[in-house]
CSV table of C-alpha atoms and ligand atoms in Angstrom, one decimal:
chain,number,residue,atom,x,y,z
A,1,MET,CA,-60.1,71.9,10.1
A,2,ASN,CA,-62.0,75.1,9.7
A,3,SER,CA,-58.8,77.0,8.5
A,4,ASN,CA,-58.2,74.2,5.9
A,5,TYR,CA,-61.8,74.7,4.7
A,6,ASN,CA,-61.5,78.5,4.4
A,7,ASP,CA,-58.3,77.9,2.4
A,8,ALA,CA,-59.9,75.4,0.1
A,9,LYS,CA,-62.9,78.0,-0.3
A,10,GLU,CA,-60.5,80.7,-1.4
A,11,GLN,CA,-58.9,78.6,-3.9
A,12,TYR,CA,-62.2,77.6,-5.3
A,13,ALA,CA,-63.2,81.1,-5.0
A,14,ALA,CA,-60.5,82.4,-7.2
A,15,LEU,CA,-61.9,80.3,-10.1
A,16,GLY,CA,-65.5,81.7,-9.6
A,17,VAL,CA,-66.7,78.8,-7.6
A,18,ASP,CA,-68.7,79.1,-4.4
A,19,THR,CA,-68.0,76.2,-2.1
A,20,ASP,CA,-70.8,77.0,0.5
A,21,ARG,CA,-73.5,77.3,-2.4
A,22,ALA,CA,-72.3,73.9,-3.7
A,23,ILE,CA,-72.7,72.2,-0.3
A,24,GLU,CA,-76.1,73.8,0.1
A,25,CYS,CA,-77.1,72.7,-3.3
A,26,LEU,CA,-76.0,68.9,-2.7
A,27,LYS,CA,-78.1,68.9,0.5
A,28,LYS,CA,-81.2,69.3,-1.7
A,29,ILE,CA,-80.5,66.7,-4.3
A,30,PRO,CA,-82.3,63.5,-3.5
A,31,VAL,CA,-80.6,60.1,-4.3
A,32,SER,CA,-83.0,57.2,-4.2
A,33,MET,CA,-80.9,54.3,-2.5
A,34,HIS,CA,-82.0,50.9,-3.5
A,35,CYS,CA,-83.2,48.6,-0.6
A,36,TRP,CA,-81.7,45.4,-2.2
A,37,GLN,CA,-78.1,45.7,-1.3
A,38,GLY,CA,-78.9,44.5,2.3
A,39,ASP,CA,-79.9,41.0,1.4
A,40,ASP,CA,-78.6,40.3,-2.2
A,41,VAL,CA,-81.9,41.0,-3.8
A,42,GLY,CA,-83.6,38.1,-1.9
A,43,GLY,CA,-86.7,40.0,-0.6
A,44,PHE,CA,-89.2,38.4,2.1
A,45,GLU,CA,-91.7,36.5,0.3
A,46,HIS,CA,-90.9,33.4,2.0
A,47,ALA,CA,-88.1,32.4,4.4
A,48,GLY,CA,-84.8,32.2,2.8
A,49,ALA,CA,-85.8,33.7,-0.4
A,50,SER,CA,-83.0,34.5,-2.7
A,51,LEU,CA,-82.3,35.9,-6.1
A,52,GLU,CA,-83.0,33.4,-8.8
A,53,GLY,CA,-83.4,33.3,-12.5
A,54,GLY,CA,-81.3,34.5,-15.3
A,55,GLY,CA,-80.3,38.0,-16.4
A,56,ILE,CA,-79.0,39.1,-13.0
A,57,GLN,CA,-76.6,37.5,-10.6
A,58,VAL,CA,-75.3,38.1,-7.1
A,59,THR,CA,-72.1,36.5,-5.8
A,60,GLY,CA,-70.7,36.1,-2.3
A,61,ASN,CA,-71.7,34.6,1.0
A,62,TYR,CA,-70.5,37.1,3.6
A,63,PRO,CA,-72.2,36.5,7.0
A,64,GLY,CA,-74.7,38.9,8.5
A,65,LYS,CA,-77.3,39.3,5.6
A,66,ALA,CA,-80.6,40.8,6.7
A,67,ARG,CA,-83.0,38.0,7.2
A,68,THR,CA,-86.3,39.9,8.2
A,69,MET,CA,-87.8,43.2,7.4
A,70,ASP,CA,-86.7,44.6,10.7
A,71,GLU,CA,-83.1,43.6,10.0
A,72,LEU,CA,-83.2,45.3,6.6
A,73,ARG,CA,-84.8,48.5,7.9
A,74,SER,CA,-82.1,48.7,10.7
A,75,ASP,CA,-79.3,48.2,8.1
A,76,ILE,CA,-80.8,50.8,6.0
A,77,GLU,CA,-81.2,53.2,8.9
A,78,LYS,CA,-77.4,52.4,9.7
A,79,THR,CA,-76.4,53.1,6.2
A,80,LEU,CA,-78.2,56.3,6.0
A,81,SER,CA,-76.7,57.4,9.3
A,82,LEU,CA,-73.1,57.1,7.6
A,83,THR,CA,-73.8,59.0,4.5
A,84,PRO,CA,-74.5,62.7,3.9
A,85,GLY,CA,-77.2,64.1,1.7
A,86,THR,CA,-80.9,63.6,1.2
A,87,TYR,CA,-82.6,60.3,0.5
A,88,ARG,CA,-85.5,58.4,-1.0
A,89,LEU,CA,-85.7,54.7,-0.9
A,90,ASN,CA,-86.2,52.4,-3.9
A,91,VAL,CA,-88.0,49.4,-2.9
A,92,HIS,CA,-88.8,46.3,-5.0
A,93,ALA,CA,-92.1,44.4,-5.0
A,94,ASN,CA,-90.6,41.3,-3.6
A,95,TYR,CA,-90.0,43.3,-0.2
A,96,ALA,CA,-93.7,43.1,0.3
A,97,ASP,CA,-94.8,42.7,4.0
A,98,PHE,CA,-97.2,40.0,4.6
A,99,SER,CA,-97.0,40.0,8.4
A,100,SER,CA,-100.6,41.3,8.6
A,101,THR,CA,-102.3,39.7,5.7
A,102,GLY,CA,-100.6,36.4,4.9
A,103,PHE,CA,-98.9,35.7,1.7
A,104,ALA,CA,-100.1,36.9,-1.8
A,105,ASP,CA,-98.6,36.2,-5.1
A,106,ARG,CA,-97.2,38.6,-7.4
A,107,ASP,CA,-100.4,39.0,-9.3
A,108,ALA,CA,-102.3,39.7,-6.1
A,109,LEU,CA,-100.2,42.4,-4.5
A,110,GLU,CA,-102.0,45.4,-3.2
A,111,PRO,CA,-101.1,48.7,-1.5
A,112,VAL,CA,-101.7,47.0,2.0
A,113,HIS,CA,-98.6,45.0,1.5
A,114,PHE,CA,-96.5,48.0,1.4
A,115,GLU,CA,-98.2,49.8,4.3
A,116,SER,CA,-95.4,49.3,6.7
A,117,TRP,CA,-92.8,50.6,4.1
A,118,VAL,CA,-95.0,53.7,3.9
A,119,GLN,CA,-94.9,54.1,7.6
A,120,TRP,CA,-91.3,53.6,8.0
A,121,SER,CA,-90.8,56.1,5.1
A,122,LYS,CA,-93.0,58.8,7.0
A,123,GLU,CA,-91.2,58.2,10.2
A,124,HIS,CA,-87.7,58.7,8.6
A,125,LYS,CA,-88.9,61.3,6.0
A,126,VAL,CA,-87.4,59.2,3.3
A,127,PRO,CA,-89.9,59.0,0.3
A,128,LEU,CA,-90.2,55.8,-1.7
A,129,ASP,CA,-89.6,54.7,-5.1
A,130,PHE,CA,-90.8,51.5,-6.5
A,131,ASN,CA,-90.0,48.4,-8.7
A,132,SER,CA,-92.0,45.7,-10.2
A,133,THR,CA,-90.2,42.3,-9.6
A,134,LEU,CA,-90.1,40.0,-12.7
A,135,PHE,CA,-87.6,37.6,-11.7
A,136,SER,CA,-87.0,35.1,-8.7
A,137,HIS,CA,-90.4,33.5,-9.4
A,138,PRO,CA,-91.5,30.2,-10.8
A,139,LYS,CA,-93.2,32.0,-13.6
A,140,ALA,CA,-90.1,33.9,-14.4
A,141,SER,CA,-88.0,31.0,-15.4
A,142,GLY,CA,-87.6,32.3,-18.8
A,143,LEU,CA,-89.7,35.0,-20.6
A,144,THR,CA,-92.3,37.2,-18.8
A,145,LEU,CA,-93.7,40.3,-20.6
A,146,THR,CA,-92.5,38.9,-23.9
A,147,SER,CA,-93.9,35.4,-23.4
A,148,LYS,CA,-95.7,33.7,-26.2
A,149,ASP,CA,-97.7,32.0,-23.5
A,150,LYS,CA,-100.7,34.1,-22.7
A,151,GLY,CA,-101.1,32.7,-19.1
A,152,ILE,CA,-97.6,33.7,-18.2
A,153,ARG,CA,-97.7,37.1,-20.0
A,154,ASP,CA,-101.0,38.1,-18.4
A,155,PHE,CA,-99.7,37.0,-15.0
A,156,TRP,CA,-96.8,39.5,-15.4
A,157,ILE,CA,-98.9,42.2,-17.0
A,158,GLU,CA,-101.2,41.9,-13.9
A,159,HIS,CA,-98.2,42.1,-11.7
A,160,VAL,CA,-97.0,45.3,-13.1
A,161,LYS,CA,-100.4,46.9,-13.1
A,162,ARG,CA,-100.7,46.3,-9.4
A,163,CYS,CA,-97.2,47.6,-8.8
A,164,ARG,CA,-98.3,50.9,-10.5
A,165,LYS,CA,-101.2,51.1,-8.2
A,166,ILE,CA,-98.9,50.4,-5.2
A,167,GLY,CA,-96.6,53.2,-6.6
A,168,GLU,CA,-99.7,55.6,-6.9
A,169,TYR,CA,-100.4,54.9,-3.3
A,170,MET,CA,-97.0,55.7,-2.2
A,171,GLY,CA,-96.9,58.9,-4.3
A,172,LYS,CA,-100.1,59.9,-2.8
A,173,GLU,CA,-99.1,59.3,0.8
A,174,GLN,CA,-95.8,61.0,0.5
A,175,GLY,CA,-96.8,64.0,-1.7
A,176,SER,CA,-94.1,63.5,-4.2
A,177,ALA,CA,-94.3,61.3,-7.4
A,178,CYS,CA,-93.0,57.6,-6.9
A,179,ILE,CA,-91.0,56.5,-9.7
A,180,HIS,CA,-91.9,53.0,-10.7
A,181,ASN,CA,-89.1,51.1,-12.6
A,182,ILE,CA,-89.9,48.1,-15.1
A,183,TRP,CA,-86.9,45.9,-15.7
A,184,ILE,CA,-87.3,42.4,-17.2
A,185,ALA,CA,-84.6,39.9,-17.8
A,186,ASP,CA,-86.4,38.3,-20.8
A,187,GLY,CA,-83.8,37.1,-23.4
A,188,MET,CA,-82.1,34.0,-24.7
A,189,LYS,CA,-78.5,32.4,-24.1
A,190,ASP,CA,-78.1,31.5,-27.7
A,191,LEU,CA,-79.0,32.3,-31.3
A,192,THR,CA,-82.6,33.8,-31.5
A,193,VAL,CA,-84.5,33.5,-34.5
A,194,ASP,CA,-87.6,35.6,-33.5
A,195,ARG,CA,-85.9,38.5,-32.4
A,196,GLN,CA,-88.5,40.9,-33.7
A,197,GLY,CA,-91.6,38.7,-32.3
A,198,TYR,CA,-90.6,39.0,-28.7
A,199,ARG,CA,-90.2,42.8,-29.0
A,200,VAL,CA,-93.5,43.3,-30.5
A,201,ILE,CA,-95.1,41.2,-27.8
A,202,LEU,CA,-93.3,43.4,-25.2
A,203,ALA,CA,-94.5,46.6,-26.6
A,204,SER,CA,-98.1,45.3,-26.6
A,205,SER,CA,-97.7,44.0,-23.0
A,206,LEU,CA,-96.4,47.5,-21.9
A,207,ASP,CA,-99.2,49.2,-23.9
A,208,ASP,CA,-101.5,47.2,-21.9
A,209,ILE,CA,-99.9,48.0,-18.6
A,210,LEU,CA,-99.8,51.6,-19.2
A,211,SER,CA,-103.6,51.7,-20.4
A,212,LEU,CA,-104.3,51.9,-16.7
A,213,LYS,CA,-104.1,55.9,-16.5
A,214,ILE,CA,-102.5,57.0,-13.3
A,215,SER,CA,-101.7,60.8,-12.6
A,216,LYS,CA,-98.1,61.8,-13.0
A,217,ASP,CA,-98.3,63.6,-9.9
A,218,TYR,CA,-98.3,60.2,-8.0
A,219,LEU,CA,-96.6,57.8,-10.4
A,220,LYS,CA,-93.9,58.0,-13.1
A,221,ASP,CA,-93.1,55.0,-15.2
A,222,SER,CA,-89.6,54.4,-16.2
A,223,VAL,CA,-88.4,51.5,-18.4
A,224,GLU,CA,-84.9,49.9,-18.1
A,225,SER,CA,-82.8,48.3,-20.9
A,226,LYS,CA,-79.8,46.0,-20.7
A,227,VAL,CA,-77.3,44.9,-23.2
A,228,PHE,CA,-76.8,41.4,-22.0
A,229,GLY,CA,-77.3,39.4,-18.8
A,230,ILE,CA,-76.1,35.9,-17.3
A,231,GLY,CA,-78.2,33.4,-19.5
A,232,THR,CA,-79.2,36.0,-21.9
A,233,GLU,CA,-76.0,36.5,-23.7
A,234,SER,CA,-77.2,36.4,-27.2
A,235,TYR,CA,-80.4,38.2,-27.0
A,236,VAL,CA,-82.1,40.8,-24.6
A,237,ALA,CA,-85.7,41.8,-25.7
A,238,GLY,CA,-85.6,45.0,-23.6
A,239,SER,CA,-82.4,46.5,-25.5
A,240,HIS,CA,-81.4,50.1,-25.4
A,241,GLU,CA,-83.0,50.9,-28.9
A,242,PHE,CA,-86.2,49.2,-27.9
A,243,TYR,CA,-86.7,51.2,-24.8
A,244,MET,CA,-85.4,54.5,-26.1
A,245,GLY,CA,-88.0,54.2,-28.7
A,246,TYR,CA,-90.8,53.1,-26.5
A,247,ALA,CA,-90.1,55.9,-23.9
A,248,VAL,CA,-89.9,58.6,-26.6
A,249,LYS,CA,-93.2,57.4,-28.2
A,250,ASN,CA,-95.1,57.1,-24.9
A,251,GLN,CA,-93.2,59.8,-23.1
A,252,THR,CA,-92.3,57.6,-20.1
A,253,LEU,CA,-89.1,58.0,-18.2
A,254,LEU,CA,-86.0,56.1,-19.4
A,255,THR,CA,-83.9,54.3,-16.7
A,256,VAL,CA,-80.2,54.6,-17.6
A,257,ASP,CA,-78.1,51.9,-15.8
A,258,MET,CA,-74.4,52.6,-15.9
A,259,GLY,CA,-73.6,48.8,-16.1
A,260,HIS,CA,-76.1,48.1,-19.0
A,261,PHE,CA,-74.1,49.3,-21.9
A,262,HIS,CA,-71.0,48.1,-23.8
A,263,PRO,CA,-68.0,48.3,-21.6
A,264,THR,CA,-66.4,51.4,-23.6
A,265,GLU,CA,-69.4,53.3,-24.1
A,266,ASN,CA,-69.6,56.6,-22.4
A,267,VAL,CA,-72.8,56.4,-20.5
A,268,ALA,CA,-72.6,60.0,-19.3
A,269,ASP,CA,-72.7,61.2,-22.9
A,270,LYS,CA,-76.3,59.7,-23.2
A,271,LEU,CA,-78.1,62.1,-20.7
A,272,SER,CA,-78.1,65.3,-22.9
A,273,SER,CA,-79.3,63.4,-25.9
A,274,VAL,CA,-82.1,61.2,-24.0
A,275,LEU,CA,-83.3,64.4,-22.2
A,276,MET,CA,-84.0,66.1,-25.7
A,277,PHE,CA,-86.7,63.4,-26.3
A,278,VAL,CA,-87.9,61.9,-23.1
A,279,PRO,CA,-89.4,63.9,-20.2
A,280,GLU,CA,-87.2,62.7,-17.5
A,281,ILE,CA,-84.6,60.3,-16.8
A,282,PHE,CA,-84.1,57.8,-13.8
A,283,LEU,CA,-80.5,56.7,-13.2
A,284,HIS,CA,-79.2,53.5,-11.8
A,285,LEU,CA,-75.6,54.5,-10.7
A,286,SER,CA,-73.6,51.3,-11.0
A,287,ARG,CA,-70.2,49.9,-11.9
A,288,GLY,CA,-69.8,47.3,-14.4
A,289,VAL,CA,-66.8,44.9,-14.1
A,290,ARG,CA,-66.5,42.6,-17.1
A,291,TRP,CA,-69.8,40.5,-17.1
A,292,ASP,CA,-71.1,42.0,-13.9
A,293,SER,CA,-73.2,45.2,-14.1
A,294,ASP,CA,-73.7,45.9,-10.4
A,295,HIS,CA,-70.4,46.2,-8.6
A,296,VAL,CA,-70.4,48.8,-5.9
A,297,THR,CA,-70.1,52.3,-7.2
A,298,LEU,CA,-66.8,54.2,-6.5
A,299,PHE,CA,-65.6,57.7,-6.9
A,300,ASN,CA,-64.2,57.0,-10.3
A,301,ASP,CA,-63.8,58.5,-13.7
A,302,GLU,CA,-67.3,57.1,-14.9
A,303,LEU,CA,-69.2,58.2,-11.9
A,304,ARG,CA,-67.6,61.6,-12.0
A,305,ALA,CA,-68.4,61.9,-15.7
A,306,MET,CA,-72.1,60.9,-14.9
A,307,ALA,CA,-72.3,63.7,-12.2
A,308,GLU,CA,-70.6,66.3,-14.4
A,309,GLU,CA,-73.1,65.8,-17.1
A,310,MET,CA,-75.9,66.0,-14.6
A,311,VAL,CA,-74.6,69.3,-13.5
A,312,ARG,CA,-73.7,70.6,-16.8
A,313,THR,CA,-77.1,69.9,-18.5
A,314,GLY,CA,-78.6,72.1,-15.9
A,315,LYS,CA,-81.4,69.7,-15.8
A,316,LEU,CA,-81.0,68.2,-12.3
A,317,ASP,CA,-84.8,68.5,-11.8
A,318,LYS,CA,-85.3,66.1,-14.7
A,319,ILE,CA,-82.7,63.6,-13.6
A,320,HIS,CA,-83.6,61.2,-11.0
A,321,ILE,CA,-80.6,59.8,-9.1
A,322,GLY,CA,-80.9,56.3,-8.1
A,323,THR,CA,-78.4,53.6,-7.2
A,324,ASP,CA,-78.2,49.9,-8.2
A,325,TYR,CA,-75.4,47.7,-7.0
A,326,PHE,CA,-75.0,44.7,-4.8
A,327,ASP,CA,-72.2,42.7,-3.3
A,328,GLY,CA,-72.7,39.8,-1.1
A,329,SER,CA,-69.0,39.2,-0.7
A,330,ILE,CA,-68.1,41.9,1.6
A,331,ASN,CA,-69.9,43.5,4.7
A,332,ARG,CA,-73.0,44.6,3.0
A,333,ILE,CA,-73.6,47.8,5.0
A,334,GLY,CA,-70.0,48.8,4.2
A,335,ALA,CA,-70.7,48.1,0.5
A,336,TRP,CA,-73.8,50.2,0.7
A,337,VAL,CA,-72.2,53.1,2.4
A,338,ILE,CA,-69.2,53.2,0.2
A,339,GLY,CA,-71.5,53.4,-2.9
A,340,GLN,CA,-73.7,56.2,-1.5
A,341,ARG,CA,-70.7,58.2,-0.4
A,342,ALA,CA,-69.1,57.8,-3.7
A,343,THR,CA,-72.4,59.2,-5.2
A,344,GLN,CA,-72.5,62.1,-3.1
A,345,LYS,CA,-68.7,62.8,-3.7
A,346,SER,CA,-69.2,62.6,-7.3
A,347,LEU,CA,-72.0,65.1,-7.2
A,348,LEU,CA,-70.0,67.5,-4.9
A,349,LYS,CA,-67.0,67.3,-7.1
A,350,ALA,CA,-69.1,68.2,-10.2
A,351,LEU,CA,-70.9,71.1,-8.4
A,352,LEU,CA,-67.5,72.5,-7.6
A,353,GLN,CA,-66.0,72.5,-11.2
A,354,PRO,CA,-65.3,76.0,-12.6
A,355,ASN,CA,-67.8,75.3,-15.4
A,356,LYS,CA,-68.4,78.9,-16.3
A,357,LYS,CA,-64.6,79.4,-16.9
A,358,ILE,CA,-64.2,76.0,-18.8
A,359,LEU,CA,-67.1,77.0,-21.0
A,360,GLU,CA,-65.7,80.4,-21.9
A,361,TYR,CA,-62.5,78.8,-22.9
A,362,GLU,CA,-64.5,76.2,-25.0
A,363,ASP,CA,-66.7,78.8,-26.7
A,364,SER,CA,-63.6,81.0,-27.6
A,365,GLY,CA,-62.0,78.0,-29.2
A,366,ASN,CA,-59.3,77.8,-26.7
A,367,TYR,CA,-59.2,74.0,-26.2
A,368,PHE,CA,-55.7,74.0,-24.7
A,369,ALA,CA,-56.8,76.2,-21.9
A,370,ARG,CA,-60.1,74.0,-21.4
A,371,LEU,CA,-58.0,70.8,-20.9
A,372,ALA,CA,-55.6,72.6,-18.5
A,373,LEU,CA,-58.4,73.9,-16.4
A,374,ILE,CA,-59.9,70.5,-16.3
A,375,GLU,CA,-56.7,68.9,-15.2
A,376,ALA,CA,-56.1,71.8,-12.7
A,377,ASP,CA,-59.6,71.2,-11.0
A,378,LYS,CA,-58.5,67.7,-10.2
A,379,THR,CA,-56.0,68.7,-7.7
A,380,LEU,CA,-58.0,71.6,-6.0
A,381,PRO,CA,-58.5,70.7,-2.3
A,382,PHE,CA,-61.8,69.0,-2.7
A,383,GLY,CA,-61.2,66.8,0.4
A,384,GLU,CA,-61.5,69.6,2.6
A,385,VAL,CA,-65.0,70.7,1.1
A,386,TRP,CA,-66.0,67.2,1.2
A,387,ASN,CA,-65.1,66.9,5.0
A,388,ARG,CA,-67.1,70.2,5.5
A,389,TYR,CA,-70.1,68.6,3.8
A,390,CYS,CA,-70.0,65.6,6.0
A,391,GLN,CA,-69.5,67.7,9.1
A,392,GLU,CA,-72.6,69.8,8.2
A,393,CYS,CA,-74.7,66.6,7.6
A,394,ASN,CA,-73.6,65.1,10.9
A,395,VAL,CA,-72.1,62.2,9.3
A,396,PRO,CA,-68.6,60.6,10.2
A,397,SER,CA,-65.5,61.2,7.6
A,398,ASP,CA,-64.3,58.6,5.1
A,399,LEU,CA,-61.8,57.0,7.7
A,400,GLU,CA,-64.4,57.0,10.7
A,401,ILE,CA,-66.9,54.8,8.8
A,402,ILE,CA,-64.5,51.9,9.0
A,403,ASP,CA,-64.7,51.7,12.6
A,404,GLU,CA,-68.5,52.5,12.7
A,405,ILE,CA,-69.1,49.7,10.3
A,406,MET,CA,-66.9,47.1,12.1
A,407,SER,CA,-68.7,47.8,15.4
A,408,TYR,CA,-72.1,47.5,13.8
A,409,GLU,CA,-70.7,44.1,12.4
A,410,LYS,CA,-69.4,43.1,15.8
A,411,ASN,CA,-72.6,44.0,17.7
A,412,VAL,CA,-75.5,43.4,15.3
A,413,THR,CA,-74.8,41.6,11.8
A,414,SER,CA,-72.3,39.1,13.2
A,415,LYS,CA,-75.0,37.9,15.5
A,416,ARG,CA,-77.2,36.7,12.6
A,417,SER,CA,-76.7,33.1,11.6
B,501,RNT,C1,-80.8,44.3,-13.5
B,501,RNT,C2,-81.1,45.7,-13.4
B,501,RNT,C3,-82.2,45.9,-12.4
B,501,RNT,C4,-81.9,45.2,-11.0
B,501,RNT,C5,-82.9,45.6,-9.9
B,501,RNT,C6,-82.8,44.6,-8.7
B,501,RNT,O1,-79.5,44.2,-14.3
B,501,RNT,O2,-80.2,46.6,-13.3
B,501,RNT,O3,-82.5,47.4,-12.2
B,501,RNT,O4,-80.7,45.4,-10.6
B,501,RNT,O5,-84.3,45.6,-10.4
B,502,ZN,ZN1,-80.5,48.7,-12.8
């Protein structure tokens, strides 16, 4: 095994790439894993809670879904034990813990409802990020922050303000800023006349929400666009242009979800432009397949292109990496692990590219050589470096995870009814 790695190391070194350094660098890049793959975005507000409402969809009914906070946390721990790297955990507001307080509606959430998450986070040394939840609620059956009904709108404005306070609390407790993401499903199935009106309302709701001043040392707000969703095929108020403009004007972060653009758009190409005008980016690494924006991420061309751009911009400190996918049709922990490992693989592959040499060719106008080296890089012995990284992080290899996940299914998840 080691001699294979040493051989790989030499081949990379011949192109000016230090594999040991790439491995050390990747160990320090945090990835914010989403908490919601374990229970199909259901959350625990009431027994049997499930994802409801338009704009977002999960399919599949594979047995073994986490039914309680403890089950979800145990699944998260299992997932993290099977993936190399450094993690944060991205928690949604509908994962509040009411066990010691009793139920509180979305407009009454408080830091106390997330105390057990903060405790978990400290125990596992996994800092938290946070999301307002503006779906799966009786008041979210259509429009939320864009609603023309003041009662509805105020309810959701209050919710997001409270989520920002919760994020601030997390940031203070963990000593690193919590990224707070705002995504709304607001839109219309069919021809929409007042396209402008809802956007004007959205901007004013967001202004109201952000008028609550919170130090960026604790909380960083990010806004997430989408091109269309199920039930919002014809109009989504929070489009890319809307949030790009809003983020530039207000210097918030912009969340770029890989599944939220037209299928032939190169999402990776957005990073270098967006970073010129907004302070930082939050990524939702995902995989769009036809109408679905949230298939499990794979080590594919799109994810690799994304990682290449993260590395090539040299702005990894301004790019916060998060994941966002969910599949209820296969073993959920398996899905989680595959997506996290694909993320790590893409980053490692990007860190191992002979960028200096490729750039020299580009700068000297030798575009044939640039293309040739990019092609040659694809067949370098990447697998050996990946295996080494997994070993150093004390996690199983790609093949070993299959048995690991099947035995967790046999001993744990298959016993959940
Ligand atoms: C939906 C958005 C959003 C959600 C999460 C659960 O299309 O991508 O980020 O997936 O809030
Ligand atoms: Zn997303």
